[in-house]
């Protein structure tokens, strides 16, 4: 997938162990140092299950690895009746929309795909740590979907602990019984960026130029993706638009014209409210918004679902290569 | 351009013919939408992937600029209408021409790159097995 023009270094030995912004080099595990004229920091984020005591008990999650996601898939295939609790104990998840959409799709799976299950035999609860789920239009859409599907939505949830023996999640005020607990863990930046982050723990950048904007400023260093501290959710669509902006700015710098291609906070969140099935035409939408222009109220549509599915199938050949 | 006054509504703003065209368009759109089930969407997407790969290859190189100019070369125009016959000796004579040598240089490098890419793709597919 990567152009042969790009010299790639993969493998454990190439894991970044030091980022020296002043001396302008990156050091990796095998001891090699790579000097740079320009640097783009795109090291992402990592699950941080240890952050909250007791979160690792009875943990089922699609966030940590493909193996864990497949384990959860098997749990769901074997699940026929009972209480499912989906829990997001902290908001700093990579793609905060994912656990919300997961609730809707999970409900849709038992309602429209699993013909062996009576939907009334499955009880759905969603625990969420803040008042709203993303911007107002998304939150309204999500709450409406929860209501119409009998998914109990508990906002401002404050995680206390998991009692795995009695199968109970406890908050400071309430207890939630479960038969299957599905967790979206908190996230953290990789350890190697300690020392170049701000008080949020993430990399500070100018929100429009995406140039490093810490105590010392570096116009030749950019950062994109989950690792950046920006006033928008950490999402793939955001990283995509940031990459377009930074690559254009880099081309301009290398050509010597110094024109910065500005990023205006373009970010989005594909919403699927119904999968295509024998019972449903499929319903979806992809709201896109910017720093100061929040998403407008929307309804998911069957055409929106089809566009989303095409986007899914051509992702690696179109989206990731910036053809569209 | 059709401007729609929200207070008046579509029927007051559009002619009967425009409304009929709109109905026709929406009806046809419904037909296309109904045709696109999961498998058709996947097939259409997969079928477009080689085209996307080619587009990616073409937009990131000067090849299209060079080919555009080469295809408009008057000598190529003449050759297309009246193909010159070139045998082994003609080929050897042509190879003494500097521009032919440069063109050959590009082709040889392309052939080498195709060989290398074929190895890369084959190695990658072996790893997937």
Coordinates of N, CA, C and O in Angstrom, one line a residue, chain A residues 2-127:
Chain A
X2 N 2.0 1.2 0.7 CA 2.8 2.4 0.8 C 3.7 2.5 -0.5 O 4.2 1.5 -0.9
X3 N 3.8 3.7 -1.1 CA 4.5 3.9 -2.3 C 6.0 3.4 -2.1 O 6.6 3.7 -1.0
X4 N 6.6 2.8 -3.1 CA 8.0 2.4 -3.0 C 8.9 3.7 -2.9 O 10.1 3.5 -2.5
X5 N 8.4 4.9 -3.1 CA 9.2 6.1 -2.9 C 9.5 6.3 -1.5 O 10.4 7.1 -1.1
X6 N 8.6 5.8 -0.6 CA 8.8 6.0 0.8 C 9.6 4.9 1.4 O 9.4 3.7 1.2
X7 N 10.7 5.3 2.1 CA 11.6 4.3 2.7 C 10.9 3.9 4.1 O 10.8 4.8 5.0
X8 N 10.4 2.7 4.2 CA 9.7 2.3 5.4 C 10.5 1.5 6.3 O 11.4 0.7 5.9
X9 N 10.3 1.6 7.6 CA 11.0 0.8 8.6 C 9.9 0.2 9.5 O 9.2 1.0 10.2
X10 N 9.8 -1.1 9.5 CA 8.8 -1.7 10.3 C 9.5 -2.7 11.3 O 10.7 -3.0 11.3
X11 N 8.7 -3.1 12.3 CA 9.1 -4.1 13.2 C 9.5 -3.6 14.6 O 9.6 -2.3 14.7
X12 N 9.5 -4.5 15.5 CA 9.8 -4.0 16.9 C 11.1 -3.2 17.1 O 11.1 -2.3 17.9
X13 N 12.1 -3.6 16.3 CA 13.4 -2.9 16.4 C 13.3 -1.5 16.0 O 14.2 -0.7 16.4
X14 N 12.3 -1.2 15.3 CA 12.2 0.2 14.8 C 11.2 1.1 15.6 O 10.9 2.2 15.2
X15 N 10.8 0.5 16.8 CA 9.9 1.3 17.6 C 10.7 2.6 18.1 O 11.8 2.5 18.5
X16 N 10.0 3.7 18.0 CA 10.6 5.0 18.4 C 10.8 5.0 19.9 O 9.9 4.7 20.7
X17 N 12.1 5.3 20.3 CA 12.4 5.3 21.7 C 12.8 6.7 22.2 O 12.8 7.0 23.4
X18 N 13.1 7.6 21.2 CA 13.4 9.0 21.6 C 13.1 10.0 20.5 O 13.4 9.7 19.3
X19 N 12.4 11.1 20.9 CA 12.1 12.1 19.9 C 12.9 13.4 20.4 O 12.5 13.9 21.4
X20 N 13.9 13.8 19.7 CA 14.6 15.0 20.1 C 14.3 16.1 19.2 O 14.8 16.2 18.0
X21 N 13.4 17.0 19.6 CA 12.9 18.1 18.7 C 14.0 19.1 18.5 O 14.1 19.7 17.4
X22 N 14.8 19.4 19.5 CA 15.8 20.5 19.3 C 17.0 20.0 18.5 O 17.5 20.7 17.6
X23 N 17.5 18.8 18.7 CA 18.6 18.2 17.9 C 18.1 17.6 16.6 O 19.0 17.1 15.8
X24 N 16.8 17.6 16.5 CA 16.2 17.1 15.2 C 16.6 15.7 14.8 O 17.2 15.4 13.7
X25 N 16.3 14.8 15.7 CA 16.5 13.3 15.3 C 15.5 12.5 16.1 O 14.9 12.9 17.1
X26 N 15.3 11.3 15.5 CA 14.4 10.3 16.1 C 15.2 9.1 16.3 O 16.0 8.6 15.4
X27 N 15.2 8.5 17.5 CA 16.0 7.3 17.8 C 15.0 6.1 17.9 O 13.9 6.3 18.5
X28 N 15.5 4.9 17.4 CA 14.6 3.8 17.5 C 15.3 2.7 18.4 O 16.5 2.8 18.7
X29 N 14.5 1.6 18.7 CA 15.0 0.6 19.6 C 16.3 0.0 19.3 O 17.1 -0.3 20.2
X30 N 16.6 -0.2 18.0 CA 17.9 -0.9 17.6 C 19.1 0.1 17.7 O 20.2 -0.2 17.3
X31 N 18.8 1.3 18.1 CA 19.9 2.3 18.3 C 20.1 3.2 17.2 O 20.8 4.2 17.3
X32 N 19.4 3.0 16.0 CA 19.6 3.9 14.9 C 19.0 5.2 15.2 O 17.9 5.3 15.8
X33 N 19.6 6.3 14.7 CA 19.1 7.6 14.8 C 18.8 8.1 13.4 O 19.6 8.0 12.5
X34 N 17.6 8.7 13.3 CA 17.2 9.3 12.0 C 17.1 10.8 12.2 O 16.3 11.3 12.9
X35 N 18.0 11.5 11.5 CA 18.0 13.0 11.5 C 16.8 13.4 10.6 O 16.5 12.8 9.6
X36 N 16.3 14.6 10.9 CA 15.2 15.1 10.0 C 15.3 16.6 9.8 O 15.8 17.3 10.6
X37 N 14.8 16.9 8.6 CA 14.6 18.4 8.3 C 13.1 18.7 8.7 O 12.9 19.8 9.1
X38 N 12.2 17.8 8.4 CA 10.8 18.0 8.8 C 10.4 16.7 9.5 O 10.8 15.6 9.2
X39 N 9.5 16.9 10.5 CA 9.0 15.7 11.2 C 7.4 15.8 11.3 O 6.9 16.9 11.6
X40 N 6.8 14.7 11.1 CA 5.3 14.6 11.4 C 5.1 13.5 12.5 O 5.5 12.4 12.3
X41 N 4.6 13.9 13.6 CA 4.4 13.0 14.7 C 3.0 12.4 14.6 O 2.0 13.2 14.6
X42 N 2.9 11.1 14.3 CA 1.6 10.5 14.2 C 1.6 9.2 14.9 O 1.4 8.1 14.3
X43 N 1.9 9.2 16.2 CA 2.2 8.0 16.9 C 0.9 7.4 17.6 O 0.9 6.4 18.2
X44 N -0.2 8.1 17.4 CA -1.5 7.6 17.8 C -1.7 7.5 19.3 O -1.1 8.3 20.1
X45 N -2.6 6.7 19.8 CA -2.9 6.5 21.2 C -3.0 5.0 21.5 O -3.2 4.2 20.6
X46 N -2.9 4.7 22.8 CA -2.9 3.3 23.3 C -4.0 3.2 24.3 O -4.2 4.1 25.1
X47 N -4.6 2.0 24.4 CA -5.6 1.7 25.5 C -4.8 1.8 26.8 O -3.7 1.4 26.9
X48 N -5.6 2.3 27.8 CA -5.0 2.5 29.1 C -5.9 1.9 30.2 O -6.5 2.6 31.0
X49 N -6.0 0.6 30.1 CA -6.9 -0.1 31.0 C -6.5 0.0 32.5 O -7.3 0.1 33.3
X50 N -5.2 0.1 32.7 CA -4.7 0.2 34.1 C -5.0 1.5 34.8 O -4.9 1.6 36.0
X51 N -5.4 2.5 34.0 CA -5.7 3.8 34.6 C -6.7 3.8 35.6 O -6.6 4.5 36.7
X52 N -7.8 3.0 35.4 CA -8.9 2.9 36.4 C -8.8 1.5 37.1 O -8.9 0.5 36.4
X53 N -8.7 1.6 38.4 CA -8.5 0.3 39.2 C -9.8 -0.6 39.0 O -10.9 -0.1 39.1
X54 N -9.5 -1.8 38.7 CA -10.7 -2.7 38.6 C -11.3 -2.8 37.2 O -12.1 -3.6 36.9
X55 N -10.8 -1.9 36.3 CA -11.4 -1.9 34.9 C -11.0 -3.2 34.2 O -11.8 -3.6 33.3
X56 N -9.9 -3.8 34.5 CA -9.4 -5.0 33.8 C -10.2 -6.3 34.2 O -10.0 -7.3 33.6
X57 N -11.1 -6.1 35.2 CA -11.9 -7.3 35.6 C -13.1 -7.5 34.6 O -13.8 -6.6 34.4
X58 N -13.2 -8.8 34.2 CA -14.3 -9.1 33.3 C -14.3 -8.2 32.0 O -15.4 -7.8 31.6
X59 N -13.2 -7.9 31.5 CA -13.2 -7.0 30.4 C -13.4 -7.7 29.0 O -12.7 -8.7 28.7
X60 N -14.3 -7.2 28.3 CA -14.6 -7.6 26.9 C -14.5 -6.3 26.1 O -15.3 -5.4 26.4
X61 N -13.7 -6.2 25.0 CA -13.6 -5.0 24.3 C -13.2 -5.2 22.9 O -12.4 -6.1 22.6
X62 N -13.7 -4.3 22.0 CA -13.2 -4.4 20.6 C -12.1 -3.4 20.3 O -11.7 -3.2 19.2
X63 N -11.7 -2.7 21.4 CA -10.8 -1.6 21.2 C -9.3 -1.9 21.2 O -8.5 -1.1 20.8
X64 N -8.9 -3.1 21.8 CA -7.5 -3.3 22.1 C -6.7 -4.1 21.1 O -5.6 -3.8 20.9
X65 N -7.4 -5.1 20.4 CA -6.7 -5.9 19.4 C -7.7 -6.6 18.6 O -8.9 -6.8 19.0
X66 N -7.3 -7.1 17.4 CA -8.2 -7.9 16.6 C -8.6 -9.2 17.3 O -9.7 -9.6 17.2
X67 N -7.7 -9.8 18.1 CA -8.0 -11.0 18.8 C -9.1 -10.7 19.9 O -10.0 -11.5 20.0
X68 N -9.0 -9.6 20.6 CA -10.0 -9.2 21.6 C -11.3 -9.0 20.9 O -12.4 -9.3 21.4
X69 N -11.3 -8.3 19.7 CA -12.5 -8.1 19.0 C -13.2 -9.4 18.6 O -14.4 -9.5 18.7
X70 N -12.4 -10.4 18.1 CA -12.9 -11.7 17.7 C -13.4 -12.4 18.9 O -14.4 -13.2 18.8
X71 N -12.8 -12.3 20.1 CA -13.3 -12.9 21.3 C -14.7 -12.4 21.6 O -15.6 -13.1 22.0
X72 N -14.8 -11.1 21.5 CA -16.1 -10.4 21.8 C -17.2 -10.9 20.8 O -18.3 -11.2 21.2
X73 N -16.7 -11.1 19.6 CA -17.7 -11.6 18.5 C -18.2 -13.0 19.0 O -19.4 -13.2 18.9
X74 N -17.3 -13.8 19.4 CA -17.7 -15.2 19.9 C -18.7 -15.1 21.1 O -19.7 -15.8 21.1
X75 N -18.4 -14.2 22.0 CA -19.3 -14.0 23.1 C -20.7 -13.6 22.7 O -21.7 -14.1 23.2
X76 N -20.7 -12.7 21.7 CA -22.0 -12.2 21.2 C -22.8 -13.3 20.4 O -24.0 -13.4 20.5
X77 N -22.0 -14.2 19.7 CA -22.7 -15.2 19.0 C -23.4 -16.2 19.9 O -24.5 -16.7 19.7
X78 N -22.7 -16.4 21.1 CA -23.2 -17.4 22.1 C -24.3 -16.7 23.0 O -25.0 -17.4 23.7
X79 N -24.5 -15.4 22.9 CA -25.4 -14.7 23.8 C -26.8 -14.8 23.2 O -27.1 -14.5 22.0
X80 N -27.8 -15.3 24.0 CA -29.1 -15.5 23.5 C -30.1 -14.7 24.3 O -31.2 -14.3 23.8
X81 N -29.8 -14.4 25.6 CA -30.8 -13.6 26.4 C -30.0 -13.1 27.7 O -29.1 -13.7 28.1
X82 N -30.5 -12.0 28.2 CA -29.9 -11.5 29.4 C -29.5 -10.0 29.3 O -30.0 -9.3 28.4
X83 N -28.7 -9.5 30.2 CA -28.4 -8.1 30.3 C -27.0 -7.8 29.7 O -26.0 -8.4 30.2
X84 N -27.0 -6.8 28.8 CA -25.7 -6.4 28.2 C -25.5 -4.9 28.7 O -26.4 -4.1 28.5
X85 N -24.4 -4.7 29.3 CA -24.0 -3.3 29.7 C -22.8 -2.9 28.8 O -21.8 -3.6 28.8
X86 N -22.9 -1.8 28.1 CA -21.8 -1.2 27.4 C -21.3 0.0 28.2 O -22.1 0.9 28.5
X87 N -20.0 0.0 28.5 CA -19.5 1.0 29.4 C -18.4 1.8 28.8 O -17.4 1.3 28.3
X88 N -18.5 3.2 28.9 CA -17.4 4.1 28.6 C -17.0 4.9 29.8 O -17.7 5.9 30.1
X89 N -16.0 4.4 30.6 CA -15.8 5.1 31.8 C -15.1 6.5 31.7 O -15.3 7.3 32.6
X90 N -14.5 6.8 30.6 CA -13.8 8.1 30.4 C -13.9 8.5 28.9 O -13.9 7.7 28.0
X91 N -14.0 9.8 28.7 CA -14.3 10.3 27.4 C -13.1 10.2 26.4 O -13.3 10.2 25.2
X92 N -11.9 10.2 26.9 CA -10.7 10.2 26.0 C -10.5 9.0 25.2 O -9.4 8.5 25.1
X93 N -11.5 8.4 24.6 CA -11.3 7.2 23.8 C -11.0 7.7 22.4 O -11.3 8.8 21.9
X94 N -10.3 6.8 21.7 CA -10.0 7.0 20.3 C -11.3 6.7 19.6 O -11.8 5.6 19.7
X95 N -11.8 7.7 18.9 CA -13.2 7.6 18.2 C -14.3 7.4 19.3 O -14.8 6.3 19.4
X96 N -14.6 8.5 20.0 CA -15.6 8.4 21.0 C -17.0 8.1 20.4 O -17.9 7.6 21.2
X97 N -17.2 8.2 19.1 CA -18.5 7.8 18.6 C -18.7 6.3 18.5 O -19.8 5.8 18.5
X98 N -17.5 5.6 18.5 CA -17.6 4.1 18.3 C -18.5 3.4 19.3 O -19.3 2.6 18.9
X99 N -18.3 3.6 20.6 CA -19.1 2.9 21.6 C -20.6 3.2 21.4 O -21.4 2.4 21.7
X100 N -20.9 4.5 21.0 CA -22.3 4.8 20.9 C -22.9 4.1 19.7 O -23.9 3.4 19.8
X101 N -22.1 4.1 18.6 CA -22.6 3.4 17.4 C -22.7 1.9 17.7 O -23.6 1.2 17.2
X102 N -21.8 1.4 18.5 CA -21.7 0.0 18.8 C -23.1 -0.4 19.4 O -23.6 -1.5 19.1
X103 N -23.6 0.4 20.3 CA -24.9 0.1 21.0 C -26.0 -0.1 20.0 O -26.8 -1.0 20.1
X104 N -26.0 0.8 19.0 CA -27.1 0.8 18.0 C -27.0 -0.4 17.2 O -27.9 -1.2 16.9
X105 N -25.7 -0.7 16.7 CA -25.5 -1.9 15.9 C -25.7 -3.2 16.6 O -26.2 -4.2 16.0
X106 N -25.4 -3.2 17.9 CA -25.5 -4.4 18.7 C -27.1 -4.7 18.8 O -27.5 -5.8 18.7
X107 N -27.8 -3.6 19.1 CA -29.3 -3.8 19.2 C -29.8 -4.3 17.9 O -30.7 -5.2 17.8
X108 N -29.3 -3.7 16.8 CA -29.8 -4.0 15.4 C -29.4 -5.5 15.1 O -30.2 -6.2 14.5
X109 N -28.3 -5.9 15.6 CA -27.8 -7.3 15.4 C -28.8 -8.3 16.0 O -29.3 -9.3 15.4
X110 N -29.2 -8.0 17.3 CA -30.2 -9.0 17.9 C -31.6 -8.8 17.4 O -32.4 -9.7 17.4
X111 N -31.9 -7.6 16.9 CA -33.3 -7.3 16.4 C -33.5 -7.8 15.0 O -34.5 -8.5 14.7
X112 N -32.5 -7.6 14.1 CA -32.7 -7.9 12.7 C -31.9 -9.1 12.1 O -32.3 -9.6 11.1
X113 N -30.8 -9.4 12.7 CA -29.9 -10.4 12.2 C -30.2 -11.8 12.9 O -30.3 -12.8 12.2
X114 N -30.2 -11.7 14.2 CA -30.3 -13.0 15.0 C -31.8 -13.4 15.1 O -32.5 -13.0 16.0
X115 N -32.2 -14.2 14.1 CA -33.6 -14.6 14.1 C -33.9 -15.6 15.2 O -35.1 -15.9 15.6
X116 N -32.9 -16.2 15.9 CA -33.1 -17.2 17.0 C -33.3 -16.4 18.3 O -33.6 -17.1 19.3
X117 N -33.2 -15.1 18.3 CA -33.3 -14.4 19.6 C -34.5 -13.5 19.6 O -34.8 -12.8 18.6
X118 N -35.3 -13.5 20.7 CA -36.4 -12.6 20.9 C -35.8 -11.3 21.5 O -35.2 -11.3 22.5
X119 N -35.9 -10.2 20.8 CA -35.3 -8.9 21.2 C -35.7 -8.5 22.6 O -35.0 -7.9 23.3
X120 N -36.9 -8.9 23.0 CA -37.4 -8.6 24.4 C -36.6 -9.3 25.4 O -36.7 -9.0 26.6
X121 N -35.9 -10.4 25.0 CA -35.1 -11.2 26.0 C -33.7 -10.6 26.3 O -33.0 -11.1 27.1
X122 N -33.4 -9.5 25.5 CA -32.1 -8.9 25.7 C -32.3 -7.5 26.2 O -33.1 -6.7 25.7
X123 N -31.6 -7.2 27.3 CA -31.7 -5.9 28.0 C -30.4 -5.1 27.7 O -29.3 -5.6 28.0
X124 N -30.6 -3.9 27.2 CA -29.4 -3.1 26.8 C -29.3 -1.9 27.7 O -30.2 -1.1 27.9
X125 N -28.0 -1.7 28.2 CA -27.7 -0.5 29.0 C -26.4 0.1 28.5 O -25.5 -0.6 28.3
X126 N -26.4 1.5 28.4 CA -25.2 2.2 28.0 C -24.8 3.2 29.0 O -25.6 4.1 29.4
X127 N -23.6 3.1 29.5 CA -23.1 4.0 30.5 C -22.1 4.9 29.9 O -21.1 4.5 29.3

